Structures are given as structure tokens and as C-alpha cells.
Amino acid sequence: MGPSKGVNILREFLKIAKSKSSIAVAYLDELSEKLDEKFEHYVTVILDSAHAPFISVFYDSKGRIFAGMSARNPMEDSSALYKVPFDTSEFIATYTTTFSEKASVRVRVLQSPVVTPFLCVCGDVKLVGKLELKEKLNNVSSITFAAKIDDETLDFLMKNYNRIVEKEWGKYVITPKGEVLNIAILHDGMGGVTKSLMVEVARMHRNNLITNFSRYFREPGGIPETKERQKHLVSFAVPLESLKVLRDRLEAVIEEFVRSVDDSVSSLKNRASTFLEGVKELLEGSS
């Protein structure tokens, strides 16, 4: 489910996963007395890197497997109960080859429900179908979120994933997070009054943007974890499903935002200078 390019990537991880299924089942069986029977549990291999999405491979107690690509760590959304001794070398090698990025890896037993919004999903038909049905009954979107993502949107995400973009008019960083794309506008290390003024004006513009175009823009999901964090000016978020119509115009919107903030700050500073000159003239004229 989801964009074909992403599904093809996940199939490569499933090929590796199948040979390790019995190990995952044995581990869940060993832990069965410690696990709450009200929930389902998955041995989960989670890989990620600085500039590529999370790849997660889930094994259930029957040895069925599904894999998902996401812009958020499933450990943020589900209870991670136990670390699992598991050979991840082949997973890491495939991730590195696929994304040209050095992978971090964690293996945990995760407790259902799995509620991370996935960009694409692939795996055992019965298991995925069961999870889809549960989501529809509970009116949530995790596995089924993948149906909202097309190939062009996935390409856009993978090209811009947590990367700083520098233009002659400004600098920004795009950080996918769950079901949204966070966009952080950066500044050039200014301080004092200028920075305070810039921050307030940028927030005003951000709030107006969200109020007037709520279909496309939302409150941000935090400040991006980058080396440029200290230069963060303001953030806003774009729902991933909106990128289908917005992605080709997104940079133009960001440029308009940055230029408008710069113009507003310049206007305020010029007006402040005019004000001081006017007061000086009034005071000197009265002496």
C-alpha cells in the first residue's frame, strides 16, 4: 500500500526478514508470560538516519511480517517493552545501499496498537488486512495513511528529508515528522533587537498563514534537531497529503514568506528611524 517506489524498497527488507522469522517468534514465545494478553506484540527492527525515513520491520507471534516506511519512529507511538538480541547486519547493509546513509538501528518488542502514520506498507496480506480493518473500525489512520501518499510526494520527501536549503533570498530546512512536513525558516545569526523584531514579525506572518490557509498549513511540530537549531526563526507545518497540490509551489510560498518578513522588518526599522528624527526635530525646535 502506498507509492510503488516505497513498496519496492520495503520488499527488499522483507526478503531479509523472512529468514529471521523463527528467531522473532521464539523470542516472543519466551516472553509470553511477561506480555499483556490484551495486546498484540511485535518484534520490531527500526532503522533510520539523518537524511532518510524510518524503515520498520514487524514480526508477530505467528511469524507474519509487515514493513513500513515512516517519518516518525514507531517507538514514539507504541510502548517499547524490551530490547531484543537480533542480527541486524543485513538490514543495515540494505538501508545504507538504498539511501546512501549510515543507519542507526534498534530492535524492540512493541505493544499494539501500532499508530504511526506510514508512508507505505508491505507485508503479509492477512496481517496487513487485519490491521487495516481495525483502523477502519476505530476511525484511525496508520497503515491506511499510506493510501494518501503518491510517488511524487515520496520523491519530494526523500529528496528534501531533513536537509537545509540555501537560496539567495534565505535559508530553510524541511523535516518530515509523522503526518506533516515541518518547515523551519533560519536566520543568519543576528542578535539583540533585530532578532527579537524578526521573530515577532515572523510569528505574526506564520499565524496569519495558518489562519487564512488552514487546509495547507498548520502549527509546527517542534524545532528541528539540526546543527542550525540555534538559528531557527519560525516554523510551520504542511500536511503530507496536501503536498499533492502544494509541492510544486511550496518553495515559492516559502520565498514569499521570507521576503515579506524582511520587508516588514525593514519598514518597521525605517519607521522607527523616522520617529526618532521627528522627536529630535520637535525637541530641538522647542529649545
mmCIF file with all atom_site columns, N, CA, C and O in Angstrom, residues 177-226:
data_model
loop_
_atom_site.group_PDB
_atom_site.id
_atom_site.type_symbol
_atom_site.label_atom_id
_atom_site.label_alt_id
_atom_site.label_comp_id
_atom_site.label_asym_id
_atom_site.label_entity_id
_atom_site.label_seq_id
_atom_site.pdbx_PDB_ins_code
_atom_site.Cartn_x
_atom_site.Cartn_y
_atom_site.Cartn_z
_atom_site.occupancy
_atom_site.B_iso_or_equiv
_atom_site.pdbx_formal_charge
_atom_site.auth_seq_id
_atom_site.auth_comp_id
_atom_site.auth_asym_id
_atom_site.auth_atom_id
_atom_site.pdbx_PDB_model_num
ATOM 1   N N  . LYS A 1 177 ? 7.760  14.844 9.709  1.00 0.00 ? 177 LYS A N  1
ATOM 2   C CA . LYS A 1 177 ? 7.500  14.371 11.070 1.00 0.00 ? 177 LYS A CA 1
ATOM 3   C C  . LYS A 1 177 ? 6.089  13.801 11.125 1.00 0.00 ? 177 LYS A C  1
ATOM 4   O O  . LYS A 1 177 ? 5.112  14.543 11.142 1.00 0.00 ? 177 LYS A O  1
ATOM 5   N N  . GLY A 1 178 ? 5.980  12.479 11.153 1.00 0.00 ? 178 GLY A N  1
ATOM 6   C CA . GLY A 1 178 ? 4.663  11.856 11.223 1.00 0.00 ? 178 GLY A CA 1
ATOM 7   C C  . GLY A 1 178 ? 3.861  12.130 9.968  1.00 0.00 ? 178 GLY A C  1
ATOM 8   O O  . GLY A 1 178 ? 4.254  11.795 8.858  1.00 0.00 ? 178 GLY A O  1
ATOM 9   N N  . GLU A 1 179 ? 2.714  12.792 10.136 1.00 0.00 ? 179 GLU A N  1
ATOM 10  C CA . GLU A 1 179 ? 1.827  13.067 9.012  1.00 0.00 ? 179 GLU A CA 1
ATOM 11  C C  . GLU A 1 179 ? 2.005  14.471 8.460  1.00 0.00 ? 179 GLU A C  1
ATOM 12  O O  . GLU A 1 179 ? 1.235  14.902 7.595  1.00 0.00 ? 179 GLU A O  1
ATOM 13  N N  . VAL A 1 180 ? 3.016  15.194 8.933  1.00 0.00 ? 180 VAL A N  1
ATOM 14  C CA . VAL A 1 180 ? 3.242  16.561 8.442  1.00 0.00 ? 180 VAL A CA 1
ATOM 15  C C  . VAL A 1 180 ? 4.697  16.762 8.015  1.00 0.00 ? 180 VAL A C  1
ATOM 16  O O  . VAL A 1 180 ? 5.574  15.975 8.347  1.00 0.00 ? 180 VAL A O  1
ATOM 17  N N  . LEU A 1 181 ? 4.883  17.863 7.284  1.00 0.00 ? 181 LEU A N  1
ATOM 18  C CA . LEU A 1 181 ? 6.206  18.311 6.892  1.00 0.00 ? 181 LEU A CA 1
ATOM 19  C C  . LEU A 1 181 ? 6.467  19.612 7.630  1.00 0.00 ? 181 LEU A C  1
ATOM 20  O O  . LEU A 1 181 ? 5.751  20.598 7.450  1.00 0.00 ? 181 LEU A O  1
ATOM 21  N N  . ASN A 1 182 ? 7.452  19.617 8.521  1.00 0.00 ? 182 ASN A N  1
ATOM 22  C CA . ASN A 1 182 ? 7.810  20.844 9.235  1.00 0.00 ? 182 ASN A CA 1
ATOM 23  C C  . ASN A 1 182 ? 8.779  21.666 8.390  1.00 0.00 ? 182 ASN A C  1
ATOM 24  O O  . ASN A 1 182 ? 9.752  21.123 7.858  1.00 0.00 ? 182 ASN A O  1
ATOM 25  N N  . ILE A 1 183 ? 8.511  22.948 8.296  1.00 0.00 ? 183 ILE A N  1
ATOM 26  C CA . ILE A 1 183 ? 9.383  23.852 7.550  1.00 0.00 ? 183 ILE A CA 1
ATOM 27  C C  . ILE A 1 183 ? 9.873  24.920 8.515  1.00 0.00 ? 183 ILE A C  1
ATOM 28  O O  . ILE A 1 183 ? 9.080  25.687 9.071  1.00 0.00 ? 183 ILE A O  1
ATOM 29  N N  . ALA A 1 184 ? 11.168 24.948 8.749  1.00 0.00 ? 184 ALA A N  1
ATOM 30  C CA . ALA A 1 184 ? 11.765 25.916 9.667  1.00 0.00 ? 184 ALA A CA 1
ATOM 31  C C  . ALA A 1 184 ? 12.544 26.952 8.866  1.00 0.00 ? 184 ALA A C  1
ATOM 32  O O  . ALA A 1 184 ? 13.427 26.601 8.087  1.00 0.00 ? 184 ALA A O  1
ATOM 33  N N  . ILE A 1 185 ? 12.194 28.215 9.067  1.00 0.00 ? 185 ILE A N  1
ATOM 34  C CA . ILE A 1 185 ? 12.929 29.315 8.454  1.00 0.00 ? 185 ILE A CA 1
ATOM 35  C C  . ILE A 1 185 ? 14.117 29.642 9.360  1.00 0.00 ? 185 ILE A C  1
ATOM 36  O O  . ILE A 1 185 ? 13.962 29.775 10.573 1.00 0.00 ? 185 ILE A O  1
ATOM 37  N N  . LEU A 1 186 ? 15.301 29.770 8.766  1.00 0.00 ? 186 LEU A N  1
ATOM 38  C CA . LEU A 1 186 ? 16.517 30.034 9.529  1.00 0.00 ? 186 LEU A CA 1
ATOM 39  C C  . LEU A 1 186 ? 17.000 31.463 9.283  1.00 0.00 ? 186 LEU A C  1
ATOM 40  O O  . LEU A 1 186 ? 16.667 32.072 8.263  1.00 0.00 ? 186 LEU A O  1
ATOM 41  N N  . HIS A 1 187 ? 17.763 31.984 10.239 1.00 0.00 ? 187 HIS A N  1
ATOM 42  C CA . HIS A 1 187 ? 18.338 33.323 10.071 1.00 0.00 ? 187 HIS A CA 1
ATOM 43  C C  . HIS A 1 187 ? 19.864 33.230 10.112 1.00 0.00 ? 187 HIS A C  1
ATOM 44  O O  . HIS A 1 187 ? 20.438 32.166 10.347 1.00 0.00 ? 187 HIS A O  1
ATOM 45  N N  . ASP A 1 188 ? 20.521 34.340 9.895  1.00 0.00 ? 188 ASP A N  1
ATOM 46  C CA . ASP A 1 188 ? 21.982 34.339 9.757  1.00 0.00 ? 188 ASP A CA 1
ATOM 47  C C  . ASP A 1 188 ? 22.722 34.745 11.023 1.00 0.00 ? 188 ASP A C  1
ATOM 48  O O  . ASP A 1 188 ? 23.717 35.461 10.974 1.00 0.00 ? 188 ASP A O  1
ATOM 49  N N  . GLY A 1 189 ? 22.253 34.305 12.159 1.00 0.00 ? 189 GLY A N  1
ATOM 50  C CA . GLY A 1 189 ? 22.980 34.540 13.395 1.00 0.00 ? 189 GLY A CA 1
ATOM 51  C C  . GLY A 1 189 ? 22.873 35.936 13.951 1.00 0.00 ? 189 GLY A C  1
ATOM 52  O O  . GLY A 1 189 ? 23.741 36.374 14.699 1.00 0.00 ? 189 GLY A O  1
ATOM 53  N N  . MET A 1 190 ? 21.817 36.662 13.594 1.00 0.00 ? 190 MET A N  1
ATOM 54  C CA . MET A 1 190 ? 21.621 38.008 14.137 1.00 0.00 ? 190 MET A CA 1
ATOM 55  C C  . MET A 1 190 ? 21.291 37.931 15.625 1.00 0.00 ? 190 MET A C  1
ATOM 56  O O  . MET A 1 190 ? 20.895 36.882 16.129 1.00 0.00 ? 190 MET A O  1
ATOM 57  N N  . GLY A 1 191 ? 21.411 39.029 16.336 1.00 0.00 ? 191 GLY A N  1
ATOM 58  C CA . GLY A 1 191 ? 21.102 39.042 17.760 1.00 0.00 ? 191 GLY A CA 1
ATOM 59  C C  . GLY A 1 191 ? 20.441 40.346 18.163 1.00 0.00 ? 191 GLY A C  1
ATOM 60  O O  . GLY A 1 191 ? 20.182 41.223 17.339 1.00 0.00 ? 191 GLY A O  1
ATOM 61  N N  . GLY A 1 192 ? 20.156 40.465 19.449 1.00 0.00 ? 192 GLY A N  1
ATOM 62  C CA . GLY A 1 192 ? 19.631 41.708 20.007 1.00 0.00 ? 192 GLY A CA 1
ATOM 63  C C  . GLY A 1 192 ? 18.268 42.079 19.498 1.00 0.00 ? 192 GLY A C  1
ATOM 64  O O  . GLY A 1 192 ? 17.410 41.230 19.228 1.00 0.00 ? 192 GLY A O  1
ATOM 65  N N  . VAL A 1 193 ? 18.065 43.384 19.318 1.00 0.00 ? 193 VAL A N  1
ATOM 66  C CA . VAL A 1 193 ? 16.765 43.927 18.939 1.00 0.00 ? 193 VAL A CA 1
ATOM 67  C C  . VAL A 1 193 ? 16.328 43.420 17.569 1.00 0.00 ? 193 VAL A C  1
ATOM 68  O O  . VAL A 1 193 ? 15.157 43.087 17.362 1.00 0.00 ? 193 VAL A O  1
ATOM 69  N N  . THR A 1 194 ? 17.264 43.337 16.643 1.00 0.00 ? 194 THR A N  1
ATOM 70  C CA . THR A 1 194 ? 16.923 42.894 15.284 1.00 0.00 ? 194 THR A CA 1
ATOM 71  C C  . THR A 1 194 ? 16.332 41.491 15.293 1.00 0.00 ? 194 THR A C  1
ATOM 72  O O  . THR A 1 194 ? 15.315 41.220 14.643 1.00 0.00 ? 194 THR A O  1
ATOM 73  N N  . LYS A 1 195 ? 16.961 40.568 16.050 1.00 0.00 ? 195 LYS A N  1
ATOM 74  C CA . LYS A 1 195 ? 16.452 39.201 16.116 1.00 0.00 ? 195 LYS A CA 1
ATOM 75  C C  . LYS A 1 195 ? 15.075 39.168 16.779 1.00 0.00 ? 195 LYS A C  1
ATOM 76  O O  . LYS A 1 195 ? 14.158 38.491 16.292 1.00 0.00 ? 195 LYS A O  1
ATOM 77  N N  . SER A 1 196 ? 14.899 39.885 17.881 1.00 0.00 ? 196 SER A N  1
ATOM 78  C CA . SER A 1 196 ? 13.610 39.903 18.584 1.00 0.00 ? 196 SER A CA 1
ATOM 79  C C  . SER A 1 196 ? 12.509 40.407 17.670 1.00 0.00 ? 196 SER A C  1
ATOM 80  O O  . SER A 1 196 ? 11.399 39.854 17.630 1.00 0.00 ? 196 SER A O  1
ATOM 81  N N  . LEU A 1 197 ? 12.802 41.469 16.924 1.00 0.00 ? 197 LEU A N  1
ATOM 82  C CA . LEU A 1 197 ? 11.822 42.030 15.999 1.00 0.00 ? 197 LEU A CA 1
ATOM 83  C C  . LEU A 1 197 ? 11.507 41.045 14.888 1.00 0.00 ? 197 LEU A C  1
ATOM 84  O O  . LEU A 1 197 ? 10.340 40.834 14.534 1.00 0.00 ? 197 LEU A O  1
ATOM 85  N N  . MET A 1 198 ? 12.548 40.415 14.350 1.00 0.00 ? 198 MET A N  1
ATOM 86  C CA . MET A 1 198 ? 12.368 39.444 13.271 1.00 0.00 ? 198 MET A CA 1
ATOM 87  C C  . MET A 1 198 ? 11.514 38.262 13.731 1.00 0.00 ? 198 MET A C  1
ATOM 88  O O  . MET A 1 198 ? 10.625 37.802 13.004 1.00 0.00 ? 198 MET A O  1
ATOM 89  N N  . VAL A 1 199 ? 11.759 37.778 14.936 1.00 0.00 ? 199 VAL A N  1
ATOM 90  C CA . VAL A 1 199 ? 10.999 36.643 15.472 1.00 0.00 ? 199 VAL A CA 1
ATOM 91  C C  . VAL A 1 199 ? 9.525  36.999 15.601 1.00 0.00 ? 199 VAL A C  1
ATOM 92  O O  . VAL A 1 199 ? 8.650  36.226 15.202 1.00 0.00 ? 199 VAL A O  1
ATOM 93  N N  . GLU A 1 200 ? 9.222  38.173 16.157 1.00 0.00 ? 200 GLU A N  1
ATOM 94  C CA . GLU A 1 200 ? 7.832  38.571 16.356 1.00 0.00 ? 200 GLU A CA 1
ATOM 95  C C  . GLU A 1 200 ? 7.107  38.754 15.029 1.00 0.00 ? 200 GLU A C  1
ATOM 96  O O  . GLU A 1 200 ? 5.956  38.342 14.876 1.00 0.00 ? 200 GLU A O  1
ATOM 97  N N  . VAL A 1 201 ? 7.768  39.392 14.068 1.00 0.00 ? 201 VAL A N  1
ATOM 98  C CA . VAL A 1 201 ? 7.151  39.591 12.753 1.00 0.00 ? 201 VAL A CA 1
ATOM 99  C C  . VAL A 1 201 ? 6.932  38.246 12.058 1.00 0.00 ? 201 VAL A C  1
ATOM 100 O O  . VAL A 1 201 ? 5.880  37.999 11.462 1.00 0.00 ? 201 VAL A O  1
ATOM 101 N N  . ALA A 1 202 ? 7.919  37.341 12.148 1.00 0.00 ? 202 ALA A N  1
ATOM 102 C CA . ALA A 1 202 ? 7.797  36.021 11.522 1.00 0.00 ? 202 ALA A CA 1
ATOM 103 C C  . ALA A 1 202 ? 6.646  35.229 12.136 1.00 0.00 ? 202 ALA A C  1
ATOM 104 O O  . ALA A 1 202 ? 5.893  34.553 11.425 1.00 0.00 ? 202 ALA A O  1
ATOM 105 N N  . ARG A 1 203 ? 6.489  35.318 13.447 1.00 0.00 ? 203 ARG A N  1
ATOM 106 C CA . ARG A 1 203 ? 5.377  34.621 14.105 1.00 0.00 ? 203 ARG A CA 1
ATOM 107 C C  . ARG A 1 203 ? 4.039  35.183 13.649 1.00 0.00 ? 203 ARG A C  1
ATOM 108 O O  . ARG A 1 203 ? 3.074  34.432 13.447 1.00 0.00 ? 203 ARG A O  1
ATOM 109 N N  . MET A 1 204 ? 3.967  36.507 13.514 1.00 0.00 ? 204 MET A N  1
ATOM 110 C CA . MET A 1 204 ? 2.724  37.119 13.040 1.00 0.00 ? 204 MET A CA 1
ATOM 111 C C  . MET A 1 204 ? 2.376  36.614 11.638 1.00 0.00 ? 204 MET A C  1
ATOM 112 O O  . MET A 1 204 ? 1.225  36.245 11.361 1.00 0.00 ? 204 MET A O  1
ATOM 113 N N  . HIS A 1 205 ? 3.367  36.563 10.759 1.00 0.00 ? 205 HIS A N  1
ATOM 114 C CA . HIS A 1 205 ? 3.142  36.069 9.399  1.00 0.00 ? 205 HIS A CA 1
ATOM 115 C C  . HIS A 1 205 ? 2.736  34.594 9.426  1.00 0.00 ? 205 HIS A C  1
ATOM 116 O O  . HIS A 1 205 ? 1.830  34.179 8.684  1.00 0.00 ? 205 HIS A O  1
ATOM 117 N N  . ARG A 1 206 ? 3.421  33.794 10.264 1.00 0.00 ? 206 ARG A N  1
ATOM 118 C CA . ARG A 1 206 ? 3.081  32.374 10.370 1.00 0.00 ? 206 ARG A CA 1
ATOM 119 C C  . ARG A 1 206 ? 1.637  32.187 10.833 1.00 0.00 ? 206 ARG A C  1
ATOM 120 O O  . ARG A 1 206 ? 0.889  31.378 10.274 1.00 0.00 ? 206 ARG A O  1
ATOM 121 N N  . ASN A 1 207 ? 1.219  32.932 11.853 1.00 0.00 ? 207 ASN A N  1
ATOM 122 C CA . ASN A 1 207 ? -0.142 32.805 12.369 1.00 0.00 ? 207 ASN A CA 1
ATOM 123 C C  . ASN A 1 207 ? -1.179 33.223 11.328 1.00 0.00 ? 207 ASN A C  1
ATOM 124 O O  . ASN A 1 207 ? -2.245 32.593 11.203 1.00 0.00 ? 207 ASN A O  1
ATOM 125 N N  . ASN A 1 208 ? -0.875 34.280 10.571 1.00 0.00 ? 208 ASN A N  1
ATOM 126 C CA . ASN A 1 208 ? -1.791 34.703 9.506  1.00 0.00 ? 208 ASN A CA 1
ATOM 127 C C  . ASN A 1 208 ? -1.883 33.645 8.413  1.00 0.00 ? 208 ASN A C  1
ATOM 128 O O  . ASN A 1 208 ? -2.967 33.388 7.860  1.00 0.00 ? 208 ASN A O  1
ATOM 129 N N  . LEU A 1 209 ? -0.757 33.030 8.093  1.00 0.00 ? 209 LEU A N  1
ATOM 130 C CA . LEU A 1 209 ? -0.725 31.979 7.081  1.00 0.00 ? 209 LEU A CA 1
ATOM 131 C C  . LEU A 1 209 ? -1.616 30.811 7.486  1.00 0.00 ? 209 LEU A C  1
ATOM 132 O O  . LEU A 1 209 ? -2.433 30.318 6.690  1.00 0.00 ? 209 LEU A O  1
ATOM 133 N N  . ILE A 1 210 ? -1.480 30.368 8.736  1.00 0.00 ? 210 ILE A N  1
ATOM 134 C CA . ILE A 1 210 ? -2.262 29.237 9.228  1.00 0.00 ? 210 ILE A CA 1
ATOM 135 C C  . ILE A 1 210 ? -3.752 29.583 9.309  1.00 0.00 ? 210 ILE A C  1
ATOM 136 O O  . ILE A 1 210 ? -4.614 28.783 8.941  1.00 0.00 ? 210 ILE A O  1
ATOM 137 N N  . THR A 1 211 ? -4.059 30.790 9.772  1.00 0.00 ? 211 THR A N  1
ATOM 138 C CA . THR A 1 211 ? -5.459 31.210 9.914  1.00 0.00 ? 211 THR A CA 1
ATOM 139 C C  . THR A 1 211 ? -6.170 31.295 8.572  1.00 0.00 ? 211 THR A C  1
ATOM 140 O O  . THR A 1 211 ? -7.324 30.857 8.425  1.00 0.00 ? 211 THR A O  1
ATOM 141 N N  . ASN A 1 212 ? -5.476 31.817 7.567  1.00 0.00 ? 212 ASN A N  1
ATOM 142 C CA . ASN A 1 212 ? -6.119 32.059 6.279  1.00 0.00 ? 212 ASN A CA 1
ATOM 143 C C  . ASN A 1 212 ? -6.030 30.886 5.307  1.00 0.00 ? 212 ASN A C  1
ATOM 144 O O  . ASN A 1 212 ? -6.818 30.813 4.360  1.00 0.00 ? 212 ASN A O  1
ATOM 145 N N  . PHE A 1 213 ? -5.078 29.970 5.531  1.00 0.00 ? 213 PHE A N  1
ATOM 146 C CA . PHE A 1 213 ? -4.917 28.831 4.619  1.00 0.00 ? 213 PHE A CA 1
ATOM 147 C C  . PHE A 1 213 ? -4.768 27.546 5.431  1.00 0.00 ? 213 PHE A C  1
ATOM 148 O O  . PHE A 1 213 ? -3.793 26.805 5.286  1.00 0.00 ? 213 PHE A O  1
ATOM 149 N N  . SER A 1 214 ? -5.758 27.295 6.279  1.00 0.00 ? 214 SER A N  1
ATOM 150 C CA . SER A 1 214 ? -5.686 26.165 7.216  1.00 0.00 ? 214 SER A CA 1
ATOM 151 C C  . SER A 1 214 ? -5.694 24.810 6.513  1.00 0.00 ? 214 SER A C  1
ATOM 152 O O  . SER A 1 214 ? -5.297 23.810 7.100  1.00 0.00 ? 214 SER A O  1
ATOM 153 N N  . ARG A 1 215 ? -6.133 24.764 5.276  1.00 0.00 ? 215 ARG A N  1
ATOM 154 C CA . ARG A 1 215 ? -6.113 23.493 4.534  1.00 0.00 ? 215 ARG A CA 1
ATOM 155 C C  . ARG A 1 215 ? -4.680 23.051 4.265  1.00 0.00 ? 215 ARG A C  1
ATOM 156 O O  . ARG A 1 215 ? -4.386 21.855 4.203  1.00 0.00 ? 215 ARG A O  1
ATOM 157 N N  . TYR A 1 216 ? -3.787 24.020 4.096  1.00 0.00 ? 216 TYR A N  1
ATOM 158 C CA . TYR A 1 216 ? -2.426 23.713 3.682  1.00 0.00 ? 216 TYR A CA 1
ATOM 159 C C  . TYR A 1 216 ? -1.375 23.873 4.782  1.00 0.00 ? 216 TYR A C  1
ATOM 160 O O  . TYR A 1 216 ? -0.286 23.297 4.683  1.00 0.00 ? 216 TYR A O  1
ATOM 161 N N  . PHE A 1 217 ? -1.673 24.669 5.809  1.00 0.00 ? 217 PHE A N  1
ATOM 162 C CA . PHE A 1 217 ? -0.659 24.984 6.804  1.00 0.00 ? 217 PHE A CA 1
ATOM 163 C C  . PHE A 1 217 ? -1.184 24.777 8.219  1.00 0.00 ? 217 PHE A C  1
ATOM 164 O O  . PHE A 1 217 ? -2.347 25.052 8.500  1.00 0.00 ? 217 PHE A O  1
ATOM 165 N N  . ARG A 1 218 ? -0.300 24.310 9.109  1.00 0.00 ? 218 ARG A N  1
ATOM 166 C CA . ARG A 1 218 ? -0.659 24.021 10.498 1.00 0.00 ? 218 ARG A CA 1
ATOM 167 C C  . ARG A 1 218 ? 0.419  24.545 11.438 1.00 0.00 ? 218 ARG A C  1
ATOM 168 O O  . ARG A 1 218 ? 1.495  24.960 11.010 1.00 0.00 ? 218 ARG A O  1
ATOM 169 N N  . GLU A 1 219 ? 0.114  24.453 12.725 1.00 0.00 ? 219 GLU A N  1
ATOM 170 C CA . GLU A 1 219 ? 1.124  24.738 13.742 1.00 0.00 ? 219 GLU A CA 1
ATOM 171 C C  . GLU A 1 219 ? 2.267  23.727 13.595 1.00 0.00 ? 219 GLU A C  1
ATOM 172 O O  . GLU A 1 219 ? 2.041  22.567 13.234 1.00 0.00 ? 219 GLU A O  1
ATOM 173 N N  . PRO A 1 220 ? 3.492  24.132 13.865 1.00 0.00 ? 220 PRO A N  1
ATOM 174 C CA . PRO A 1 220 ? 4.627  23.222 13.693 1.00 0.00 ? 220 PRO A CA 1
ATOM 175 C C  . PRO A 1 220 ? 4.682  22.158 14.771 1.00 0.00 ? 220 PRO A C  1
ATOM 176 O O  . PRO A 1 220 ? 4.102  22.310 15.849 1.00 0.00 ? 220 PRO A O  1
ATOM 177 N N  . GLY A 1 221 ? 5.413  21.097 14.475 1.00 0.00 ? 221 GLY A N  1
ATOM 178 C CA . GLY A 1 221 ? 5.598  20.020 15.445 1.00 0.00 ? 221 GLY A CA 1
ATOM 179 C C  . GLY A 1 221 ? 6.961  20.085 16.092 1.00 0.00 ? 221 GLY A C  1
ATOM 180 O O  . GLY A 1 221 ? 7.693  19.098 16.123 1.00 0.00 ? 221 GLY A O  1
ATOM 181 N N  . GLY A 1 222 ? 7.361  21.242 16.594 1.00 0.00 ? 222 GLY A N  1
ATOM 182 C CA . GLY A 1 222 ? 8.640  21.374 17.285 1.00 0.00 ? 222 GLY A CA 1
ATOM 183 C C  . GLY A 1 222 ? 9.733  21.943 16.396 1.00 0.00 ? 222 GLY A C  1
ATOM 184 O O  . GLY A 1 222 ? 9.562  22.117 15.191 1.00 0.00 ? 222 GLY A O  1
ATOM 185 N N  . ILE A 1 223 ? 10.872 22.242 17.002 1.00 0.00 ? 223 ILE A N  1
ATOM 186 C CA . ILE A 1 223 ? 12.026 22.795 16.305 1.00 0.00 ? 223 ILE A CA 1
ATOM 187 C C  . ILE A 1 223 ? 12.898 21.654 15.798 1.00 0.00 ? 223 ILE A C  1
ATOM 188 O O  . ILE A 1 223 ? 13.147 20.690 16.518 1.00 0.00 ? 223 ILE A O  1
ATOM 189 N N  . PRO A 1 224 ? 13.353 21.708 14.546 1.00 0.00 ? 224 PRO A N  1
ATOM 190 C CA . PRO A 1 224 ? 14.151 20.600 14.001 1.00 0.00 ? 224 PRO A CA 1
ATOM 191 C C  . PRO A 1 224 ? 15.462 20.405 14.737 1.00 0.00 ? 224 PRO A C  1
ATOM 192 O O  . PRO A 1 224 ? 16.095 21.369 15.178 1.00 0.00 ? 224 PRO A O  1
ATOM 193 N N  . GLU A 1 225 ? 15.873 19.145 14.866 1.00 0.00 ? 225 GLU A N  1
ATOM 194 C CA . GLU A 1 225 ? 17.141 18.826 15.523 1.00 0.00 ? 225 GLU A CA 1
ATOM 195 C C  . GLU A 1 225 ? 18.253 18.872 14.479 1.00 0.00 ? 225 GLU A C  1
ATOM 196 O O  . GLU A 1 225 ? 18.641 17.864 13.898 1.00 0.00 ? 225 GLU A O  1
ATOM 197 N N  . THR A 1 226 ? 18.774 20.066 14.215 1.00 0.00 ? 226 THR A N  1
ATOM 198 C CA . THR A 1 226 ? 19.868 20.221 13.265 1.00 0.00 ? 226 THR A CA 1
ATOM 199 C C  . THR A 1 226 ? 20.944 21.098 13.888 1.00 0.00 ? 226 THR A C  1
ATOM 200 O O  . THR A 1 226 ? 20.726 21.740 14.915 1.00 0.00 ? 226 THR A O  1
#
